[in-house]
CSV table of C-alpha atoms in Angstrom, one decimal:
chain,number,residue,atom,x,y,z
G,1,MET,CA,-29.5,-3.7,-20.8
G,2,ASN,CA,-26.8,-1.0,-20.2
G,3,ASP,CA,-29.1,1.5,-21.9
G,4,PHE,CA,-31.9,0.5,-19.6
G,5,ARG,CA,-29.8,1.1,-16.5
G,6,GLN,CA,-28.5,4.5,-17.9
G,7,LYS,CA,-32.1,5.5,-18.6
G,8,PHE,CA,-33.3,4.7,-15.1
G,9,PRO,CA,-30.2,5.3,-12.9
G,10,PHE,CA,-32.2,4.9,-9.6
G,11,LEU,CA,-32.5,1.2,-10.3
G,12,VAL,CA,-29.9,-1.3,-9.0
G,13,GLN,CA,-29.5,-4.7,-10.8
G,14,LEU,CA,-29.4,-7.6,-8.4
G,15,GLU,CA,-29.4,-10.4,-10.9
G,16,ALA,CA,-30.1,-10.8,-14.6
G,17,CYS,CA,-33.4,-9.0,-15.3
G,18,HIS,CA,-34.0,-8.4,-11.6
G,19,PHE,CA,-33.9,-4.7,-10.4
G,20,VAL,CA,-34.7,-2.7,-7.3
G,21,GLY,CA,-34.8,1.0,-6.8
G,22,LEU,CA,-35.8,3.8,-4.5
G,23,TYR,CA,-37.6,6.5,-6.5
G,24,LYS,CA,-37.7,10.0,-5.0
G,25,LYS,CA,-36.8,8.6,-1.6
G,26,LEU,CA,-40.4,7.5,-1.3
G,27,TYR,CA,-41.3,4.6,-3.6
G,28,GLN,CA,-39.6,1.2,-3.3
G,29,ILE,CA,-39.7,-0.5,-6.7
G,30,ARG,CA,-39.0,-4.2,-7.4
G,31,LEU,CA,-38.9,-5.3,-11.0
G,32,HIS,CA,-38.3,-8.8,-12.5
G,33,PHE,CA,-38.4,-9.1,-16.3
G,34,PRO,CA,-37.4,-12.7,-17.2
G,35,ASP,CA,-38.3,-12.1,-20.9
G,36,TYR,CA,-36.5,-8.8,-21.3
G,37,PRO,CA,-36.9,-6.6,-23.3
G,38,THR,CA,-40.6,-7.6,-23.2
G,39,THR,CA,-42.7,-7.5,-20.0
G,40,ASN,CA,-44.0,-11.1,-20.5
G,41,ASN,CA,-44.1,-13.0,-17.2
G,42,HIS,CA,-43.0,-10.0,-15.3
G,43,ARG,CA,-43.3,-9.5,-11.5
G,44,VAL,CA,-43.5,-6.0,-10.2
G,45,SER,CA,-44.0,-4.7,-6.6
G,46,VAL,CA,-44.2,-1.0,-5.6
G,47,PHE,CA,-44.3,0.3,-2.1
G,48,CYS,CA,-45.0,3.7,-0.7
G,49,GLY,CA,-43.0,3.5,2.5
G,50,ASN,CA,-44.0,0.0,3.8
G,51,VAL,CA,-47.4,0.1,2.2
G,52,PRO,CA,-47.8,-1.9,-1.1
G,53,ILE,CA,-49.7,-0.2,-3.9
G,54,THR,CA,-51.3,-1.5,-7.1
G,55,LEU,CA,-50.5,-0.4,-10.6
G,56,GLU,CA,-52.8,1.2,-13.1
G,57,PRO,CA,-54.2,-1.2,-15.7
G,58,GLU,CA,-52.8,0.8,-18.5
G,59,VAL,CA,-49.3,0.4,-17.1
G,60,SER,CA,-49.6,-3.4,-16.6
G,61,SER,CA,-50.7,-3.9,-20.3
G,62,ILE,CA,-47.5,-2.4,-21.8
G,63,LYS,CA,-45.3,-4.9,-23.5
G,64,ASP,CA,-42.0,-3.0,-23.8
G,65,VAL,CA,-39.9,-2.8,-20.7
G,66,ASP,CA,-38.5,0.7,-21.2
G,67,GLU,CA,-42.0,2.0,-21.9
G,68,PHE,CA,-43.4,0.1,-19.0
G,69,VAL,CA,-40.9,1.6,-16.4
G,70,GLN,CA,-41.3,5.1,-17.9
G,71,LYS,CA,-45.1,4.8,-17.6
G,72,LEU,CA,-44.8,3.5,-14.1
G,73,ILE,CA,-42.7,6.5,-12.8
G,74,ASP,CA,-44.9,8.9,-14.7
G,75,SER,CA,-47.8,7.4,-12.9
G,76,LEU,CA,-46.0,7.8,-9.5
G,77,ASP,CA,-45.1,11.4,-10.4
G,78,SER,CA,-48.7,12.3,-11.2
G,79,GLY,CA,-50.0,10.6,-8.0
G,80,ARG,CA,-52.2,8.2,-10.0
G,81,GLU,CA,-50.9,5.1,-8.3
G,82,GLY,CA,-53.5,2.6,-7.1
G,83,ARG,CA,-54.8,2.0,-3.6
G,84,PRO,CA,-52.8,-0.2,-1.2
G,85,THR,CA,-53.1,-3.9,-1.7
G,86,SER,CA,-53.8,-6.3,1.1
G,87,LYS,CA,-50.6,-8.4,0.4
G,88,PRO,CA,-47.5,-7.6,-1.7
G,89,CYS,CA,-46.1,-9.9,-4.3
G,90,SER,CA,-43.5,-12.0,-2.7
G,91,THR,CA,-40.5,-13.7,-4.3
G,92,GLY,CA,-39.5,-15.6,-1.1
G,93,GLU,CA,-37.5,-14.5,2.0
G,94,PRO,CA,-34.0,-14.7,0.4
G,95,SER,CA,-35.0,-12.4,-2.5
G,96,THR,CA,-36.7,-10.1,-0.1
G,97,ILE,CA,-33.6,-9.7,2.0
G,98,LEU,CA,-31.5,-8.9,-1.0
G,99,THR,CA,-34.0,-6.4,-2.2
G,100,ASN,CA,-34.1,-4.7,1.2
G,101,LEU,CA,-30.3,-4.6,1.3
G,102,ALA,CA,-30.1,-3.2,-2.2
G,103,LEU,CA,-32.6,-0.5,-1.3
G,104,GLU,CA,-30.7,0.4,1.8
G,105,LEU,CA,-27.5,0.6,-0.2
G,106,LEU,CA,-29.2,2.9,-2.7
G,107,SER,CA,-30.5,5.1,0.1
G,108,ILE,CA,-27.0,5.3,1.7
G,109,GLN,CA,-25.4,6.2,-1.6
G,110,ARG,CA,-27.8,9.1,-2.1
G,111,GLN,CA,-27.7,10.3,1.4
G,112,TYR,CA,-23.9,10.4,1.8
G,113,GLY,CA,-22.9,10.9,-1.9
G,114,CYS,CA,-20.6,7.9,-1.9
G,115,GLU,CA,-19.7,5.1,-4.3
G,116,VAL,CA,-21.0,1.6,-3.4
G,117,ALA,CA,-19.7,-1.7,-4.7
G,118,PHE,CA,-21.0,-5.1,-3.8
G,119,ASP,CA,-21.1,-8.7,-5.0
G,120,LYS,CA,-24.0,-10.7,-6.5
G,121,HIS,CA,-25.4,-11.8,-3.1
G,122,ILE,CA,-24.4,-8.7,-1.2
G,123,MET,CA,-22.0,-10.6,1.0
G,124,HIS,CA,-19.2,-8.0,0.6
G,125,VAL,CA,-19.9,-4.3,0.4
G,126,GLU,CA,-17.4,-1.4,-0.1
G,127,PHE,CA,-18.2,2.3,0.4
G,128,SER,CA,-15.8,4.8,-0.9
G,129,ASN,CA,-15.4,8.4,-2.2
G,130,PHE,CA,-17.6,10.0,0.4
G,131,ASP,CA,-18.3,13.6,-0.2
G,132,GLY,CA,-15.3,15.6,1.0
G,133,ARG,CA,-13.5,12.5,2.2
G,134,ARG,CA,-12.2,11.0,-1.0
G,135,ASN,CA,-9.3,9.1,0.7
G,136,HIS,CA,-11.5,7.0,3.0
G,137,SER,CA,-13.4,3.8,2.4
G,138,LEU,CA,-15.2,1.1,4.5
G,139,THR,CA,-15.6,-2.6,3.6
G,140,LEU,CA,-18.2,-4.8,5.3
G,141,ASN,CA,-18.9,-8.5,5.2
G,142,ARG,CA,-22.4,-9.9,5.8
G,143,THR,CA,-22.7,-12.1,8.9
G,144,GLY,CA,-26.4,-12.6,9.0
G,145,ALA,CA,-29.6,-11.8,7.1
G,146,GLU,CA,-29.2,-8.0,7.2
G,147,LEU,CA,-26.2,-7.7,9.7
G,148,PHE,CA,-22.7,-6.8,8.7
G,149,LYS,CA,-19.2,-6.6,10.3
G,150,VAL,CA,-16.3,-4.4,9.4
G,151,ALA,CA,-13.7,-6.2,7.2
G,152,GLN,CA,-11.5,-3.2,6.3
G,153,HIS,CA,-11.4,0.5,7.0
G,154,THR,CA,-9.1,3.5,6.6
G,155,LEU,CA,-9.2,4.9,10.1
G,156,PRO,CA,-6.3,4.9,12.6
G,157,GLU,CA,-6.5,1.9,14.8
G,158,LEU,CA,-6.4,4.1,17.9
G,159,ALA,CA,-9.7,5.7,16.8
G,160,VAL,CA,-11.5,2.4,16.4
G,161,SER,CA,-13.8,1.5,19.4
G,162,GLU,CA,-15.6,-1.8,20.2
G,163,LEU,CA,-18.8,-0.1,18.9
G,164,PHE,CA,-17.3,0.2,15.5
G,165,LYS,CA,-16.4,-3.5,15.4
G,166,ARG,CA,-19.8,-4.8,16.4
G,167,GLN,CA,-22.0,-6.4,13.8
G,168,THR,CA,-25.0,-4.2,12.9
G,169,THR,CA,-26.9,-2.8,9.9
G,170,LEU,CA,-25.4,-1.1,6.9
G,171,GLN,CA,-26.9,2.2,7.8
G,172,ARG,CA,-25.5,2.0,11.3
G,173,HIS,CA,-22.0,1.1,10.2
G,174,VAL,CA,-21.8,4.0,7.8
G,175,GLN,CA,-23.1,6.4,10.3
G,176,VAL,CA,-20.6,5.4,13.0
G,177,PHE,CA,-17.8,5.5,10.4
G,178,LEU,CA,-18.7,9.1,9.3
G,179,ASP,CA,-19.2,10.2,12.9
G,180,LEU,CA,-15.6,9.0,13.6
G,181,LEU,CA,-14.4,10.9,10.6
G,182,ASP,CA,-16.0,14.1,12.0
G,183,GLN,CA,-14.2,13.5,15.3
G,184,LEU,CA,-10.9,13.0,13.4
G,185,GLU,CA,-11.1,16.3,11.5
G,186,GLU,CA,-8.6,18.2,13.8
G,187,PHE,CA,-6.2,15.2,13.7
G,188,TYR,CA,-6.1,15.0,9.9
G,189,ASN,CA,-5.9,18.8,9.6
G,190,ASN,CA,-2.8,18.8,11.9
G,191,LEU,CA,-1.1,16.1,9.8
G,192,ASN,CA,-2.0,17.7,6.5
G,193,THR,CA,-0.5,21.0,7.6
G,194,ILE,CA,2.8,19.2,8.5
G,195,ASP,CA,2.7,17.4,5.2
G,196,ASP,CA,2.3,20.6,3.3
G,197,LEU,CA,4.7,22.8,5.2
G,198,CYS,CA,7.5,20.5,6.4
G,199,TYR,CA,10.1,18.2,4.8
G,200,VAL,CA,8.5,14.9,5.9
G,201,VAL,CA,10.9,12.0,5.5
G,202,LEU,CA,8.7,9.3,7.1
G,203,PRO,CA,6.4,7.5,6.7
G,204,ALA,CA,7.6,6.7,3.2
G,205,THR,CA,4.0,6.3,2.1
G,206,ILE,CA,1.5,8.6,3.8
G,207,ASP,CA,-2.0,7.1,4.4
G,208,THR,CA,-5.0,7.8,6.6
G,209,LYS,CA,-4.0,5.3,9.3
G,210,THR,CA,-0.6,6.7,10.2
G,211,VAL,CA,-0.5,8.8,13.4
G,212,TYR,CA,3.0,10.2,13.2
G,213,ARG,CA,5.3,12.3,11.0
G,214,ILE,CA,9.2,12.6,11.0
G,215,PHE,CA,10.4,15.8,9.4
G,216,LYS,CA,13.5,17.9,9.3
G,217,TYR,CA,14.3,20.5,11.9
G,218,ASP,CA,17.5,21.4,10.2
G,219,ARG,CA,20.3,19.6,8.2
G,220,LYS,CA,21.1,17.1,10.9
G,221,VAL,CA,18.1,17.1,13.3
G,222,PHE,CA,14.7,15.5,12.8
G,223,LEU,CA,11.5,15.7,14.8
G,224,LYS,CA,9.0,12.9,15.3
G,225,VAL,CA,5.5,14.2,16.1
G,226,SER,CA,3.0,11.5,17.2
G,227,LEU,CA,-0.7,12.5,17.6
G,228,HIS,CA,-3.6,10.7,19.3
G,229,PRO,CA,-6.5,10.7,16.8
G,230,LEU,CA,-9.2,11.4,19.3
G,231,GLN,CA,-7.2,13.4,21.9
G,232,PRO,CA,-5.8,16.6,20.3
G,233,ALA,CA,-3.8,17.5,23.4
G,234,ALA,CA,-2.1,14.1,23.5
G,235,ILE,CA,1.1,14.9,21.5
G,236,ASP,CA,4.5,13.2,21.8
G,237,VAL,CA,7.6,14.8,20.3
G,238,GLY,CA,10.9,12.9,19.7
G,239,PHE,CA,14.3,14.0,18.4
G,240,PHE,CA,16.9,12.5,16.2
G,241,GLY,CA,20.3,14.1,15.6
G,242,PRO,CA,23.7,15.0,17.2
G,243,THR,CA,23.7,14.6,21.0
G,244,LYS,CA,24.3,18.2,22.0
G,245,GLN,CA,21.7,19.6,19.6
G,246,VAL,CA,19.1,17.0,20.6
G,247,ALA,CA,19.7,17.7,24.3
G,248,LYS,CA,19.3,21.4,23.8
G,249,LEU,CA,16.0,21.1,21.8
G,250,ARG,CA,14.6,18.6,24.3
G,251,GLU,CA,15.3,21.0,27.1
G,252,ILE,CA,13.6,23.9,25.2
G,253,TYR,CA,10.6,21.7,24.5
G,254,ASP,CA,10.3,20.6,28.1
G,255,GLU,CA,10.6,24.1,29.4
G,256,ARG,CA,8.0,25.6,27.1
G,257,GLN,CA,5.4,22.8,27.0
G,258,ASP,CA,3.2,24.9,29.3
G,259,ASP,CA,3.0,27.6,26.6
G,260,TRP,CA,1.2,25.2,24.2
G,261,ASP,CA,-1.9,27.1,22.9
G,262,ALA,CA,-4.9,24.8,22.4
G,263,ASP,CA,-6.4,27.2,19.9
G,264,CYS,CA,-3.4,26.9,17.5
G,265,ASN,CA,-2.6,23.8,15.4
G,266,VAL,CA,0.4,21.6,16.1
G,267,TYR,CA,2.6,23.1,13.5
G,268,THR,CA,2.1,26.7,14.8
G,269,ASN,CA,2.7,25.6,18.4
G,270,LEU,CA,6.0,23.9,17.4
G,271,LEU,CA,7.2,27.1,15.7
G,272,ARG,CA,6.4,29.1,18.8
G,273,ILE,CA,8.1,26.7,21.2
G,274,PHE,CA,11.3,26.5,19.1
G,275,ASN,CA,11.1,30.2,18.2
G,276,VAL,CA,11.6,29.6,14.4
G,277,ILE,CA,9.8,31.2,11.4
G,278,ALA,CA,9.4,27.9,9.6
G,279,PHE,CA,10.7,24.4,9.3
G,280,PRO,CA,12.6,23.2,6.1
G,281,MET,CA,10.3,22.3,3.2
G,282,ARG,CA,10.7,19.9,0.4
G,283,PRO,CA,12.8,21.2,-2.5
G,284,ALA,CA,10.5,19.6,-5.0
G,285,ALA,CA,6.7,19.3,-5.2
G,286,ASN,CA,6.7,15.6,-5.8
G,287,HIS,CA,7.9,13.2,-3.1
G,288,GLU,CA,9.7,10.8,-5.5
G,289,GLU,CA,11.3,13.7,-7.3
G,290,SER,CA,12.6,15.2,-4.1
G,291,GLN,CA,14.1,11.8,-3.1
G,292,GLN,CA,15.7,11.4,-6.5
G,293,LEU,CA,17.0,15.0,-6.3
G,294,GLY,CA,18.5,14.4,-2.8
G,295,SER,CA,20.2,11.2,-4.0
G,296,GLU,CA,21.7,13.0,-7.1
G,297,LEU,CA,23.1,15.8,-4.9
G,298,GLY,CA,24.3,13.3,-2.3
G,299,GLU,CA,23.0,15.6,0.4
G,300,ASP,CA,20.6,13.2,2.1
G,301,SER,CA,22.2,9.9,1.0
G,302,CYS,CA,23.7,7.6,3.6
G,303,GLY,CA,27.4,8.1,4.0
G,304,ILE,CA,28.0,4.4,4.1
G,305,CYS,CA,25.6,2.7,1.6
G,306,MET,CA,25.2,5.9,-0.5
G,307,ASN,CA,21.5,5.3,-0.8
G,308,TYR,CA,18.7,7.6,0.4
G,309,GLN,CA,16.4,4.8,1.6
G,310,ASP,CA,17.5,1.5,3.1
G,311,GLY,CA,15.7,-1.9,2.6
G,312,TYR,CA,13.1,-0.9,5.1
G,313,ASP,CA,12.3,2.5,3.4
G,314,ARG,CA,14.0,4.3,6.2
G,315,VAL,CA,16.1,7.4,5.5
G,316,PRO,CA,19.4,8.5,7.1
G,317,VAL,CA,18.8,10.2,10.5
G,318,ILE,CA,22.1,9.6,12.5
G,319,SER,CA,25.1,12.0,12.2
G,320,CYS,CA,28.1,12.6,14.4
G,321,ASP,CA,28.6,15.4,16.9
G,322,ASN,CA,31.3,17.0,14.8
G,323,GLU,CA,29.8,20.2,13.4
G,324,GLN,CA,32.3,20.2,10.6
G,325,CYS,CA,31.1,16.7,9.4
G,326,ASN,CA,28.1,16.9,7.2
G,327,LEU,CA,27.5,13.2,6.6
G,328,ILE,CA,24.4,11.3,7.8
G,329,PHE,CA,23.8,7.6,8.1
G,330,HIS,CA,21.1,4.9,8.2
G,331,ILE,CA,20.7,3.3,11.6
G,332,HIS,CA,21.4,-0.2,10.3
G,333,CYS,CA,24.4,0.9,8.2
G,334,LEU,CA,26.0,2.6,11.2
G,335,LYS,CA,25.2,-0.3,13.5
G,336,GLU,CA,26.9,-2.7,11.1
G,337,TRP,CA,29.9,-0.3,10.8
G,338,PHE,CA,30.3,-0.3,14.6
G,339,ALA,CA,30.2,-4.1,14.6
G,340,THR,CA,33.3,-4.1,12.4
G,341,GLN,CA,35.3,-1.7,14.5
G,342,ARG,CA,37.5,-3.1,17.3
G,343,GLU,CA,37.3,0.2,19.3
G,344,SER,CA,33.5,0.3,19.2
G,345,LYS,CA,31.7,-0.6,22.5
G,346,LYS,CA,28.2,-0.7,24.1
G,347,ILE,CA,27.3,0.6,27.5
G,348,PHE,CA,23.8,-0.6,28.5
G,349,THR,CA,21.7,0.5,25.5
G,350,ILE,CA,24.1,3.1,24.1
G,351,SER,CA,26.5,2.1,21.3
G,352,ILE,CA,29.7,4.1,21.0
G,353,GLY,CA,32.0,4.2,17.9
G,354,ASN,CA,33.8,6.5,15.5
G,355,CYS,CA,32.4,8.3,12.4
G,356,PRO,CA,33.5,6.4,9.2
G,357,TYR,CA,34.9,9.7,7.8
G,358,CYS,CA,36.0,12.2,10.4
G,359,THR,CA,36.6,9.5,13.2
G,360,HIS,CA,34.7,11.7,15.7
G,361,LYS,CA,32.9,9.8,18.4
G,362,ILE,CA,29.3,8.9,17.7
G,363,SER,CA,27.0,7.6,20.5
G,364,SER,CA,23.5,6.3,19.8
G,365,SER,CA,20.9,3.9,21.1
G,366,PHE,CA,20.2,2.1,17.9
G,367,ASP,CA,17.3,-0.1,19.3
G,368,GLU,CA,15.5,2.9,20.8
G,369,MET,CA,15.8,4.8,17.5
G,370,LEU,CA,14.5,1.9,15.6
G,371,VAL,CA,11.5,1.8,17.9
G,372,LEU,CA,10.9,5.5,17.3
G,373,LEU,CA,11.1,5.1,13.6
G,374,SER,CA,8.6,2.2,13.6
C-alpha cells in the first residue's frame, strides 16, 4: 500500500483501505477498497466542488486498484467525467466529517506548504515547517464535529489574543496563526540580529517564545533588552555590572532615548545611543563550544563555584566595583558568600559585602537581579 500512496500523493489515508484526496484543487475524491488490491466491493465518491459526479462505466469495471485510480484521474483530466448525480454515496455522518477534515488538511498543506500530522480520528493535528517559518508549529485538539482549539504553539504569549484561543475551524486557526507571524516579523528580525551580532548569554536556550536577550556590553557589564512582540516601540533596557559603570550607562540611555530612530532596528539604535562601533561577539560559532571555551580559559567562570552556568542555567553577571579585579560571580553564589560573612549587611533591598578576592565592597539587589534574569 506504500507504493499506492507514493503513486498517488494527493491521497490521504484515513483508515485501512480508506482514502480521500483533493485533485487539482477541484475534485474531492473519496475511495474505499475493502478488498485491496482489487476493487471488489469498492465505494467511490467524486465531487466537483460540492456537486457529486458519476464515473464512466469503463472506470467502474476495472478490477485493479492502481489501474482504477489512474483511469479515474485520467478521466478527470480529460473532462470526461459523468453528469452530476442526484445524491452522493454516503458512508454515514462520522465518516463524512473525517473525510471533510482530511480534505481540509490536504488543502491547507498545499496552500501553505507545511507539514501536517494527525491521529487516526483527527482529534489531534500538528502543523509544522511552514514555508519560510521552519521554527514554528501549531498543535490543535478537536472539540466538536469540525471545530478545534489551540493546544500548543510557538508564539510569544504576549502576542496571543483571545481570538487565537477561540475554538474554530482548521483553516481559520492556521490563517490567524500565520497572520500573527506576519505581524511578528519585525520582532523576530530584531532578536535574530542581536543573536547574530552580540555575545548573548541568556536565555540559555533560544526559542521562538522568548522576548528578551541578555548580552555583553563589555567584560563586566551586560545589557538586557526586552521587546514587546506586537509593539516595536515598546523596548525595555536593563543593566548588570559594577555600580558606577551601570549608573553612567543608564544616564546615557535616559538622555538619548529621544534620539531613537524608528526606521532603524534595535541593535543599530543601541549602537548609536551608546556611541560604540559594535558589541562583543561570541568567540566561537557554536554556543556550546563558546561556553566550553570560556570555562577552559576561566574568563567567564564564576569566581566562587568556578562554573560557567549555575544550577538554573544562569551565567555570572555580578562583579565588584574595583576596576583592577576581573572576577565575576553568579548571583546565588555571591548571595551565599555574603551570608557567611559577619561584616555583610542588607539595607532595604540592597545587600552589601566584600569581594571574596580583593575585599572591595560589592553592593547589589540580588532579588531584583534575579527578577531581571527570569
